[in-house]
PDB file of C-alpha atoms in Angstrom:
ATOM      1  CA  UNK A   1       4.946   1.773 -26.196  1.00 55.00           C
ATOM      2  CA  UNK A   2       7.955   1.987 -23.753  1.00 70.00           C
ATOM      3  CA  UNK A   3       7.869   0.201 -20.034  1.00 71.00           C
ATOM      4  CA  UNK A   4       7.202   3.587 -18.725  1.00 70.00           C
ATOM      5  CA  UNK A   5       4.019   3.570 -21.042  1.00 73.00           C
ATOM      6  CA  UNK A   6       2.937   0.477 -20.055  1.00 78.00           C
ATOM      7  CA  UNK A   7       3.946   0.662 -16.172  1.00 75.00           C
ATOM      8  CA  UNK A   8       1.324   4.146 -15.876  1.00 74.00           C
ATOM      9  CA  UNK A   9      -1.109   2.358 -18.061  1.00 80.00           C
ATOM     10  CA  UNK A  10      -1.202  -0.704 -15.736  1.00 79.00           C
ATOM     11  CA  UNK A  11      -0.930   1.746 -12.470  1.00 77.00           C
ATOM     12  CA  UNK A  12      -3.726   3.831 -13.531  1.00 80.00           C
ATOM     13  CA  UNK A  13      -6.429   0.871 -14.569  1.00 84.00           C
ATOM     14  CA  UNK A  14      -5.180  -0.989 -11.317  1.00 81.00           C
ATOM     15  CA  UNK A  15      -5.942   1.559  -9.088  1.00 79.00           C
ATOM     16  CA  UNK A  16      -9.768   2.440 -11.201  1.00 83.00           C
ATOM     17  CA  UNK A  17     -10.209  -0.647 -10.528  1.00 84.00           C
ATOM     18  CA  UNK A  18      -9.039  -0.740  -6.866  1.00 79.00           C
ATOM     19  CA  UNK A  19     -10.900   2.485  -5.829  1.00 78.00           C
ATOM     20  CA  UNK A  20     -14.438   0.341  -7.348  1.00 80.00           C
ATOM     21  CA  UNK A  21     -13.680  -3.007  -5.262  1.00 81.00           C
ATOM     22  CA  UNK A  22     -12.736  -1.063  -2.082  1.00 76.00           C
ATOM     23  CA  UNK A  23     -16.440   0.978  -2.326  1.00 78.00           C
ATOM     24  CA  UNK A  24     -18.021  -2.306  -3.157  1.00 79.00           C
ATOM     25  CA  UNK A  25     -16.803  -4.132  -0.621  1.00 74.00           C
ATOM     26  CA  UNK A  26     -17.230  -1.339   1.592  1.00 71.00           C
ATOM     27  CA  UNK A  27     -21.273  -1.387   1.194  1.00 73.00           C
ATOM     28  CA  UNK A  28     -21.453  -4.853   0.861  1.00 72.00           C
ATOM     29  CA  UNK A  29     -19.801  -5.306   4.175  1.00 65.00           C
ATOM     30  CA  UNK A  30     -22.449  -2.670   5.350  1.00 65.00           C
ATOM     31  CA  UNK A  31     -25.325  -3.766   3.730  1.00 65.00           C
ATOM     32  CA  UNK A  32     -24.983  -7.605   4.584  1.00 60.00           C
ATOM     33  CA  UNK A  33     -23.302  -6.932   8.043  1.00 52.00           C
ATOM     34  CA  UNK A  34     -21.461 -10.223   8.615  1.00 47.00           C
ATOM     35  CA  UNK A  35     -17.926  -8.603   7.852  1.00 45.00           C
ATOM     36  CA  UNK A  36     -17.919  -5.736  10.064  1.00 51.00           C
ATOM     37  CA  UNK A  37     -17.132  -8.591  12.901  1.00 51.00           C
ATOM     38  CA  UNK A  38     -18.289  -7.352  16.015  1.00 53.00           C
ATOM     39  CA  UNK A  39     -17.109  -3.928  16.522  1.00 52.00           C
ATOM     40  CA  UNK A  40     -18.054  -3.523  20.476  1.00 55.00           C
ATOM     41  CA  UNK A  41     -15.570  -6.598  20.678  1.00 61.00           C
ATOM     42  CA  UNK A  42     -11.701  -5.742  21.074  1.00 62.00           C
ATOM     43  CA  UNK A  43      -9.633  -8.301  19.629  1.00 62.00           C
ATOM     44  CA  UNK A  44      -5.790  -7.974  20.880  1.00 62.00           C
ATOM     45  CA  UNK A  45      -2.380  -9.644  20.694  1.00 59.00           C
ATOM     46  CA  UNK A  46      -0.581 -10.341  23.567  1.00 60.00           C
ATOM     47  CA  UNK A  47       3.202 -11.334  22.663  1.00 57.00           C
ATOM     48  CA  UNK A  48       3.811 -12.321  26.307  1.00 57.00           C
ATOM     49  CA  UNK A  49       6.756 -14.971  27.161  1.00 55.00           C
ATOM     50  CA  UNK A  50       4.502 -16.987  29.202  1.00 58.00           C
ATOM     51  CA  UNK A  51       7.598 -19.257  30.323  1.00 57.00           C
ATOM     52  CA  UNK A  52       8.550 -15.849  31.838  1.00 58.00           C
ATOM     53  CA  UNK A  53       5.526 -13.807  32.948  1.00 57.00           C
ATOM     54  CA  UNK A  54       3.361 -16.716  33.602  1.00 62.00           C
ATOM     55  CA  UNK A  55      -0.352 -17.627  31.993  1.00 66.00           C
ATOM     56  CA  UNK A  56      -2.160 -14.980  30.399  1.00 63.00           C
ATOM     57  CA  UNK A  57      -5.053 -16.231  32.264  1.00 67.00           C
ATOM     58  CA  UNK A  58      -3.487 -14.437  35.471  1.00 68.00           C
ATOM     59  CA  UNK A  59      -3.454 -11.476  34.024  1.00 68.00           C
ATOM     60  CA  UNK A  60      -6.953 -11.074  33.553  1.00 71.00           C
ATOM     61  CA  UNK A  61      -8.733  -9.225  36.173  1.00 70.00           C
ATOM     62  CA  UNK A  62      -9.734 -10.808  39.446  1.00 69.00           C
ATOM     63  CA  UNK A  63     -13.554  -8.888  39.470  1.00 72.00           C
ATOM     64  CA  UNK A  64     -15.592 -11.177  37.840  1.00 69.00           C
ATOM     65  CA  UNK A  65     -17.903  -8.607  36.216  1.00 69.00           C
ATOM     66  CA  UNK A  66     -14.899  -7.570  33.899  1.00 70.00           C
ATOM     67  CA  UNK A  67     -13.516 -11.439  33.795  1.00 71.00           C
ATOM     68  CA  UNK A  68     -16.098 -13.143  32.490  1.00 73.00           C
ATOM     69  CA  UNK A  69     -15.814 -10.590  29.008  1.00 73.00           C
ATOM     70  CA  UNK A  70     -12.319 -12.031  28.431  1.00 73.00           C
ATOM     71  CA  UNK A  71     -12.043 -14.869  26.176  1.00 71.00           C
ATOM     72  CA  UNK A  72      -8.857 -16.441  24.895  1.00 69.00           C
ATOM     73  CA  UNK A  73      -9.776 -16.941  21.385  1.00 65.00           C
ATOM     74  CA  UNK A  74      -6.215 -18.406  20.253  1.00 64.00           C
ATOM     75  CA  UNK A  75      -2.153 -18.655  20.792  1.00 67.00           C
ATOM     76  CA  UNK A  76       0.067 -19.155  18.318  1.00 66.00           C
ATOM     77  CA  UNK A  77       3.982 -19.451  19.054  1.00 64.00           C
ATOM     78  CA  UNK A  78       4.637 -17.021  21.607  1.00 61.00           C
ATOM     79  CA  UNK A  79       1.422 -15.025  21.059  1.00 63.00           C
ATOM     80  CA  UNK A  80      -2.008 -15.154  22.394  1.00 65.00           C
ATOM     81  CA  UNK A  81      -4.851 -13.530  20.957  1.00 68.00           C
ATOM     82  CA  UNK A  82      -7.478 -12.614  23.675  1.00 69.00           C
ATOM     83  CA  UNK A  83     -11.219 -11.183  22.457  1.00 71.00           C
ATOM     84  CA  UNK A  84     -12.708  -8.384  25.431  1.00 72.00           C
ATOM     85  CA  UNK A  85     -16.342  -7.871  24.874  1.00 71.00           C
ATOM     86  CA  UNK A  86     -16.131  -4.485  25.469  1.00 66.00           C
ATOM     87  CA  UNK A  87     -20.090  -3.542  25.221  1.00 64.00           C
ATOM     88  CA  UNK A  88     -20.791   0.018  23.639  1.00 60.00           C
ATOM     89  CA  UNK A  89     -17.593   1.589  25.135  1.00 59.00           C
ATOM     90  CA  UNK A  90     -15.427   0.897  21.891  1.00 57.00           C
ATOM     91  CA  UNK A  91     -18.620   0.824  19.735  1.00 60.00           C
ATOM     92  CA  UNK A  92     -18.595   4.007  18.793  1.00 64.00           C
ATOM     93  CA  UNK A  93     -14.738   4.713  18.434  1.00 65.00           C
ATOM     94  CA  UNK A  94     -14.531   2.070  16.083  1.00 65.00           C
ATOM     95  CA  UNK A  95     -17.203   2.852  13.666  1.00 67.00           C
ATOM     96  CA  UNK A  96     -16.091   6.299  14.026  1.00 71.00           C
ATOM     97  CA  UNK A  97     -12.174   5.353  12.774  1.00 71.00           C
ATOM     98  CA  UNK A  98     -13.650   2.566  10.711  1.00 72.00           C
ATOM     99  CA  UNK A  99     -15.416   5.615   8.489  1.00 74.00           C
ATOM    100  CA  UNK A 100     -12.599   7.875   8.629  1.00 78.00           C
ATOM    101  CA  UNK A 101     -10.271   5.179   7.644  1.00 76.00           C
ATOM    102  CA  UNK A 102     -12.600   4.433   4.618  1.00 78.00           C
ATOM    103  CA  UNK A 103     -12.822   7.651   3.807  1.00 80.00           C
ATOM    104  CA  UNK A 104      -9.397   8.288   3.670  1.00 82.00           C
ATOM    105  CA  UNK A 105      -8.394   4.870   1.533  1.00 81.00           C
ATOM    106  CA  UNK A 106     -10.819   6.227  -0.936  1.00 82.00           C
ATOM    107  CA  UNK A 107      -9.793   9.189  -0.801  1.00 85.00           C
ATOM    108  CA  UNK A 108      -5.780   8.257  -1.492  1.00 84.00           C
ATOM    109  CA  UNK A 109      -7.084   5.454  -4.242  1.00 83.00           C
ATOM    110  CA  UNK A 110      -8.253   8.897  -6.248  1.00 86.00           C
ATOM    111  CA  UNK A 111      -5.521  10.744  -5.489  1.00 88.00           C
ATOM    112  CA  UNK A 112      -3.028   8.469  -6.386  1.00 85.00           C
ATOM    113  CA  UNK A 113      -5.207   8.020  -9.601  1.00 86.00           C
ATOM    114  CA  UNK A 114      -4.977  11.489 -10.384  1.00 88.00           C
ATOM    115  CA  UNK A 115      -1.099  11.593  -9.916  1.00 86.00           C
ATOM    116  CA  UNK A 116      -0.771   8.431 -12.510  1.00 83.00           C
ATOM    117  CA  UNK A 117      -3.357  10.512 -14.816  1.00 84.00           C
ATOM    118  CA  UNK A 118      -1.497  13.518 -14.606  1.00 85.00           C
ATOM    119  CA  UNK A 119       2.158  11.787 -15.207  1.00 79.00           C
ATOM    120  CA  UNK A 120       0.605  10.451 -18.097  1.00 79.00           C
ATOM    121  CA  UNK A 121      -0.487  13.695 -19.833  1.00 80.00           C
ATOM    122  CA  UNK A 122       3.669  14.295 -18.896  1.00 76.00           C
ATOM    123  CA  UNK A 123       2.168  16.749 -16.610  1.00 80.00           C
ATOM    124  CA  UNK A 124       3.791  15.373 -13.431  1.00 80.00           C
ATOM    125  CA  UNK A 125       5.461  18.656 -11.843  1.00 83.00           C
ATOM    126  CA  UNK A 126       2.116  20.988 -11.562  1.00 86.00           C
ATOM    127  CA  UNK A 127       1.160  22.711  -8.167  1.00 88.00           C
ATOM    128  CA  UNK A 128      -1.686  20.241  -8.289  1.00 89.00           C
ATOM    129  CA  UNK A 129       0.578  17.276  -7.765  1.00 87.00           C
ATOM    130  CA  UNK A 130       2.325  19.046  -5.349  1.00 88.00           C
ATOM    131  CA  UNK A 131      -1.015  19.645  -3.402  1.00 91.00           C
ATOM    132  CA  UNK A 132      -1.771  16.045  -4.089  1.00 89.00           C
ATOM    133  CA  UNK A 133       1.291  14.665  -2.924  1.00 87.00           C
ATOM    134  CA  UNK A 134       1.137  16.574  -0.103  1.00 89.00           C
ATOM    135  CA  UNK A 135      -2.340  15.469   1.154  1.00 88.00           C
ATOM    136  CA  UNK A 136      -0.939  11.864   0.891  1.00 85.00           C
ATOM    137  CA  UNK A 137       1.838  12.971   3.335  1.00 86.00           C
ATOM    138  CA  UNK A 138      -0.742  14.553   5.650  1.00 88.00           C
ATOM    139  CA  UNK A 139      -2.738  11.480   5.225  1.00 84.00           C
ATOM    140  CA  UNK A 140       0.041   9.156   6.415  1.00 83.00           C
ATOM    141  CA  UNK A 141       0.695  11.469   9.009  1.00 88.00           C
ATOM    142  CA  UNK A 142      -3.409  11.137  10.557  1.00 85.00           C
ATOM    143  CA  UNK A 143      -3.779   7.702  10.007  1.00 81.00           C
ATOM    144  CA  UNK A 144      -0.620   7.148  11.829  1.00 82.00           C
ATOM    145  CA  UNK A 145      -2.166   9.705  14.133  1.00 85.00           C
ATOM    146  CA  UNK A 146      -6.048   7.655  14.307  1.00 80.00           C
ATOM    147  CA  UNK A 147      -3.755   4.783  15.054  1.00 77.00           C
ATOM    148  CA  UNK A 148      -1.900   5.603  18.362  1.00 79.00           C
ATOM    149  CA  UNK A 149      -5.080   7.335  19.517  1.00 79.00           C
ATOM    150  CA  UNK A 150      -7.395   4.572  18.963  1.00 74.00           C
ATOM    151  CA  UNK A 151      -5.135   2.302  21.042  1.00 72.00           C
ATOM    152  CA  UNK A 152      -4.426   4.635  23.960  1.00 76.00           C
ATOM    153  CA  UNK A 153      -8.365   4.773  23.848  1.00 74.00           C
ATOM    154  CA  UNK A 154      -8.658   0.678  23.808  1.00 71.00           C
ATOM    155  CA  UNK A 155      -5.659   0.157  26.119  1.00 72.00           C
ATOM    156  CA  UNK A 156      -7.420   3.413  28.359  1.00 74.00           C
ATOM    157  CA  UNK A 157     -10.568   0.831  28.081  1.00 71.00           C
ATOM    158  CA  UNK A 158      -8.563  -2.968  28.128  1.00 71.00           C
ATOM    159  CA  UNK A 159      -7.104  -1.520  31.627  1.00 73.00           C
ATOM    160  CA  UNK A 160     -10.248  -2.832  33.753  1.00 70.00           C
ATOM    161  CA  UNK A 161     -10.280  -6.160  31.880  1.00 73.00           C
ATOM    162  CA  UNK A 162      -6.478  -6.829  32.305  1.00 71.00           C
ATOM    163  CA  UNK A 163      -4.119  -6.749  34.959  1.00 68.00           C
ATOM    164  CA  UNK A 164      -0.983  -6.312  33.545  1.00 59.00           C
ATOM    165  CA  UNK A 165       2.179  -3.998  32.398  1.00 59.00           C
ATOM    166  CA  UNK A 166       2.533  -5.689  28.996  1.00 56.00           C
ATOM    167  CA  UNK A 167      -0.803  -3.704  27.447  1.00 57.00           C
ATOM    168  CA  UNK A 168       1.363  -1.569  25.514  1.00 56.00           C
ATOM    169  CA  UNK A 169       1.892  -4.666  23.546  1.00 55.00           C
ATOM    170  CA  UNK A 170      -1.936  -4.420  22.693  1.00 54.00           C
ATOM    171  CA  UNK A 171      -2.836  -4.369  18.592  1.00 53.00           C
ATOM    172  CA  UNK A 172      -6.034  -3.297  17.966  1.00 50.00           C
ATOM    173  CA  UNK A 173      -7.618  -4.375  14.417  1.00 51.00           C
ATOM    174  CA  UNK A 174     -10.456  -2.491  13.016  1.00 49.00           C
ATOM    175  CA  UNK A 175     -12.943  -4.437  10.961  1.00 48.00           C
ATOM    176  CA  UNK A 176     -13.377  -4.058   7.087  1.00 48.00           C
ATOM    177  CA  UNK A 177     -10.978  -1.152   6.699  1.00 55.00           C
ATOM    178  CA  UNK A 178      -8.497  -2.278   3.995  1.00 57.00           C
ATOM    179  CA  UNK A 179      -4.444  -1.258   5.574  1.00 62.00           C
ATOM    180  CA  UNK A 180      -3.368   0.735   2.411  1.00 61.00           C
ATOM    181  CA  UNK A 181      -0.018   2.559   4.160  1.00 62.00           C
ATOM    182  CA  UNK A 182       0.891  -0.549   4.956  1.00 65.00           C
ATOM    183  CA  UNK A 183       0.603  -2.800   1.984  1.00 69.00           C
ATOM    184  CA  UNK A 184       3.737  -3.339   0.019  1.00 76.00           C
ATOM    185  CA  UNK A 185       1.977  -3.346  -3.482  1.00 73.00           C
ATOM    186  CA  UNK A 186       0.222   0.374  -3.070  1.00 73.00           C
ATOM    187  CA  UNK A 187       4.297   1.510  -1.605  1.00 77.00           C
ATOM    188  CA  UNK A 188       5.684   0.034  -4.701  1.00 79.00           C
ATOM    189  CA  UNK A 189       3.145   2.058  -6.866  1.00 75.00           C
ATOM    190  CA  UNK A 190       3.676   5.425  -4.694  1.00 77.00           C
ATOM    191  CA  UNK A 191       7.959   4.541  -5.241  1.00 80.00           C
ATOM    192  CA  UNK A 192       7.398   3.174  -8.963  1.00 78.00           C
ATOM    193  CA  UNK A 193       5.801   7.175  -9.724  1.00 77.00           C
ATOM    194  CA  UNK A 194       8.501   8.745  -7.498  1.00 80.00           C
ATOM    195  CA  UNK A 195      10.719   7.110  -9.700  1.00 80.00           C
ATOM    196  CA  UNK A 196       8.925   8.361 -12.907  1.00 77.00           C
ATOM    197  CA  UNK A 197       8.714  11.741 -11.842  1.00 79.00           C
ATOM    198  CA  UNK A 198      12.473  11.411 -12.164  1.00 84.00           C
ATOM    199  CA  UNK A 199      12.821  10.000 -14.768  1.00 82.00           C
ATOM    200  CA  UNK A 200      11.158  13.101 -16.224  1.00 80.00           C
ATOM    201  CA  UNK A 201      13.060  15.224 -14.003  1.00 85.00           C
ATOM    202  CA  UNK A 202      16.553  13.879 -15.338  1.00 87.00           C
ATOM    203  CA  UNK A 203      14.789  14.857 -18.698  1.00 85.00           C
ATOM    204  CA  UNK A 204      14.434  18.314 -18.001  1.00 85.00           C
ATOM    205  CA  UNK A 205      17.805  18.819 -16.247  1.00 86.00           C
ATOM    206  CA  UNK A 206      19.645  17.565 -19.206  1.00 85.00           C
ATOM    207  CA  UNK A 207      17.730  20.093 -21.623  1.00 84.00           C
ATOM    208  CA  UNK A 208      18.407  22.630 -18.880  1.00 85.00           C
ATOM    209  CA  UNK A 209      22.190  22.075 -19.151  1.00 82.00           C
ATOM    210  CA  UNK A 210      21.473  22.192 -23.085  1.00 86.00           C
ATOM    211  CA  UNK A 211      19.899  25.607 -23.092  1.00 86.00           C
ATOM    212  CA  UNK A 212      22.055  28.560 -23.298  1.00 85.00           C
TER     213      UNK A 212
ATOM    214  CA  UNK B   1      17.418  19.856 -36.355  1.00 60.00           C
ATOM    215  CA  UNK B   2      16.207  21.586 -37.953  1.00 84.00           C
ATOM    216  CA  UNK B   3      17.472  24.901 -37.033  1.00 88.00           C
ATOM    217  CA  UNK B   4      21.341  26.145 -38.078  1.00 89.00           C
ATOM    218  CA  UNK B   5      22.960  27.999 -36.051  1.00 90.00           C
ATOM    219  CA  UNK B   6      25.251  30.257 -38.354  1.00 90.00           C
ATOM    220  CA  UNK B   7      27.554  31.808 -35.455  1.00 91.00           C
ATOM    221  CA  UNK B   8      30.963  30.734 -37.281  1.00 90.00           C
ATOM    222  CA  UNK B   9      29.866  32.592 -40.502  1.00 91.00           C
ATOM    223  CA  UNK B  10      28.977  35.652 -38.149  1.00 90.00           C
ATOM    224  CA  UNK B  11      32.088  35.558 -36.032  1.00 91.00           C
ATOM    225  CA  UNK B  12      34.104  35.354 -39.626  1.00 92.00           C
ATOM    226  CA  UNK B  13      32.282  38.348 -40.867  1.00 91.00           C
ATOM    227  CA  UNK B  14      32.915  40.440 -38.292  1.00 90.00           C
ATOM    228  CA  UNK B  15      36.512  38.925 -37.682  1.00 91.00           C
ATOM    229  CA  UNK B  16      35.953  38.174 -34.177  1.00 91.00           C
ATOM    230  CA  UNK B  17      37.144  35.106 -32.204  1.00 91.00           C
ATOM    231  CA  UNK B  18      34.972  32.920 -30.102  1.00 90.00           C
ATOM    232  CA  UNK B  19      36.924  33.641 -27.095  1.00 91.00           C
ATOM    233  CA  UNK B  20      36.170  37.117 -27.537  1.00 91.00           C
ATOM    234  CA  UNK B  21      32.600  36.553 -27.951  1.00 93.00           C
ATOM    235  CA  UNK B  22      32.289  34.275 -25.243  1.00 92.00           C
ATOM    236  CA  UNK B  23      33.364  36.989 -23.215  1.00 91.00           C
ATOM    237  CA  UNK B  24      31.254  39.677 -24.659  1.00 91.00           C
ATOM    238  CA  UNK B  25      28.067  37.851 -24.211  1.00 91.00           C
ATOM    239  CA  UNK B  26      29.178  36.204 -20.735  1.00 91.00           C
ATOM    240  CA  UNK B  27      29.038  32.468 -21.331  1.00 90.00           C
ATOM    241  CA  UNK B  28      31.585  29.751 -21.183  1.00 90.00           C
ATOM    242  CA  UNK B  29      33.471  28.390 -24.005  1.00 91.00           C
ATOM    243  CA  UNK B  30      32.053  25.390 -23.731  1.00 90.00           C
ATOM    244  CA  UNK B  31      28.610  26.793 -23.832  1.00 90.00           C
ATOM    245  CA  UNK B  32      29.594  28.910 -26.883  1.00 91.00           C
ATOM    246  CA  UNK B  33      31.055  25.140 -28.482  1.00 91.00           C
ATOM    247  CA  UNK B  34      27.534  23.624 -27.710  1.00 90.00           C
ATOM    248  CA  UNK B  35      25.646  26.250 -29.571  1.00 90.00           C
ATOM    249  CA  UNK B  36      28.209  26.299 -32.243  1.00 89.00           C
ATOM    250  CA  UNK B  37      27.758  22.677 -33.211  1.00 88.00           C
ATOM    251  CA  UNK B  38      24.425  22.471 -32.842  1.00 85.00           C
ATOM    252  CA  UNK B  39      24.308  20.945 -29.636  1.00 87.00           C
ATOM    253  CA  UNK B  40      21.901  23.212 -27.841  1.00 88.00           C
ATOM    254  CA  UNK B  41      18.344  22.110 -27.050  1.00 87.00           C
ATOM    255  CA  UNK B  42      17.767  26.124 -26.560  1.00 90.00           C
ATOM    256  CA  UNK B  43      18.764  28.791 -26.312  1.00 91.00           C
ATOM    257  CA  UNK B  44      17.159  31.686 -23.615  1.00 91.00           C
ATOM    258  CA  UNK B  45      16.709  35.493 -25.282  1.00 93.00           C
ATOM    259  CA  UNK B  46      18.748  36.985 -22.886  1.00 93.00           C
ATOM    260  CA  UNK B  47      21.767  35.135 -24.626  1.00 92.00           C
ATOM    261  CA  UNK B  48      20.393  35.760 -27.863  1.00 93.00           C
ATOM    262  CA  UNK B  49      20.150  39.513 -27.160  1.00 94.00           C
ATOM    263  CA  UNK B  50      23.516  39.333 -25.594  1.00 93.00           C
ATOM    264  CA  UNK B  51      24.589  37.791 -28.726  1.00 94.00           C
ATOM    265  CA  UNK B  52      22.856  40.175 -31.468  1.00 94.00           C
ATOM    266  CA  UNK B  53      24.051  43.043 -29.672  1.00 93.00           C
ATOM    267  CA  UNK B  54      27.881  41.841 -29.628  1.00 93.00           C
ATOM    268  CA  UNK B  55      27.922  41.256 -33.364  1.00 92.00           C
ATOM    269  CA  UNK B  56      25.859  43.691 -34.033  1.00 91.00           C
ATOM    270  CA  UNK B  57      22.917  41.425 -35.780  1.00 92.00           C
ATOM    271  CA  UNK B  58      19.451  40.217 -35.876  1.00 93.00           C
ATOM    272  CA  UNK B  59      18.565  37.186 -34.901  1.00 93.00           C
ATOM    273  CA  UNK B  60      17.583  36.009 -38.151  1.00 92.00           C
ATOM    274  CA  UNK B  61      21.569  36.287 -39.212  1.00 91.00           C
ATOM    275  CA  UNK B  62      22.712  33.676 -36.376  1.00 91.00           C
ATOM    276  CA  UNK B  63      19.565  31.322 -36.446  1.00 91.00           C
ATOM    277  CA  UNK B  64      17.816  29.380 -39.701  1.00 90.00           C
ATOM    278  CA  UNK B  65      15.434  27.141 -40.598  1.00 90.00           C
ATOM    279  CA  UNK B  66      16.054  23.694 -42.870  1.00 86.00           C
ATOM    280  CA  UNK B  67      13.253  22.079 -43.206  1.00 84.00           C
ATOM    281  CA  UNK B  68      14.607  17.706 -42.144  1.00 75.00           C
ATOM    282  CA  UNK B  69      14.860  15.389 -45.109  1.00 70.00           C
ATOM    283  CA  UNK B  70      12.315  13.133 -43.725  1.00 62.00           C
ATOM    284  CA  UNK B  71       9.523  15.791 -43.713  1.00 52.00           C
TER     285      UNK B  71
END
């Protein structure tokens, strides 16, 4: 068994395995409820020079109906992390990205898994790779998309709570939803089959130049 | 491999040069040296027509089956 043998065999169990944990965790962050964190609640990073700007706790708004829902929950180096209690306003935007989001992890964990599959059966270049591959692309492309609405909707929301210019520094973290375009281990998979489908590729173009 | 390609016994018989051929059937020298030697991975049937038809052959003629040693 060669390392390309061994590299789809470890790929494909991995993500079987992945696709299982991410479902379990999924409902058991549903079913017992203390994981989903408090999803009316925005949490947010503020990377504000405060030598420069001033405290953060000037920036929150003077009416104290929307004051008193800003809490400073830490600060770290130049950073400070501020928790809005937003009420029902960001309720349902959340859970509504949070499911999407879930949905479309899941959704790439299988995909992905039937890309490995199919480069092992040495079946790698098939229109229904190519249809795979490019539903990965488009799902890149809308949770990229979910993103940068989500926080024009929070920072649409934040704008009563805060008084300040910076909000475009806002992050917004969404409970329980696993960031699988952004972890470095799922990239090296997606560039560790890119470079098998070459590899197989290479093989073909050589017989190519052999065939007369 | 197990299959020979006989082209230099063909080319003999009919006292025609490789150049020649090359020509006739539209392929490079080169090319023609690959599937001489027994390079070729494969060969497509338009070349193999072009081929038959230049030395006026069948198939069988250029192309034949050894069974390998090991099997």
């Amino acid at each position: 068994m060669n390392w390309n043998k061994i590299l789809i065999v470890y790929a494909k169990w991995v993500l079987i395995i992945s696709r299982f944990i991410v479902v379990a965790l999924v409902l058991l962050a549903l079913v017992n409820g203390k994981n989903l964190g408090s999803p009316h609640k925005l949490e947010i990073n503020l990377d504000i020079r405060e030598a420069e700007f001033g405290p953060v706790e000037n920036m929150i708004s003077s009416d104290a109906e929307y004051a008193d829902r800003v809490q400073s929950i830490a600060s770290y180096g130049g950073t400070r992390r501020l928790e809005i209690d937003l009420g029902d306003q960001v309720f349902t935007g959340s859970v509504v990205l949070m499911v999407i989001k879930i949905t479309l992890v899941v959704a790439f964990l299988h995909v992905l898994l039937l890309i490995v599959k199919s480069t092992e059966r040495k079946e790698f270049f098939s229109e229904g790779n190519v249809f795979r591959i490019r539903l990965i692309g488009f799902g890149l492309i809308g949770w990229a998309a979910l993103d940068r609405l989500f926080h024009w909707y929070t920072n649409f929301l934040a704008n009563k709570y805060l008084e300040s210019d910076y909000l475009d520094s806002l992050r917004v973290s969404v409970p329980i939803v696993p960031d699988i375009f952004g972890n470095t281990f799922v990239i090296g998979l997606i560039v560790l089959i890119v470079a098998q489908a070459f590899d197989h590729g290479l093989k073909l173009e050589k017989e190519q130049e052999l065939t007369i | 491999m197990a299959i020979i390609v006989n082209l230099d016994v063909m080319l003999a018989r009919r006292k025609m040069q490789s150049k020649e051929l090359a020509e006739k059937v539209g392929i490079t020298m080169a090319n023609l040296s690959i599937l001489k030697t027994g390079k070729a991975k494969a060969i497509r049937f338009s070349t193999l027509n072009a081929i038959c038809a230049a030395l006026d052959c069948q198939p069988g003629d250029i192309l034949e089956f050894q069974p390998d040693e090991e099997s």
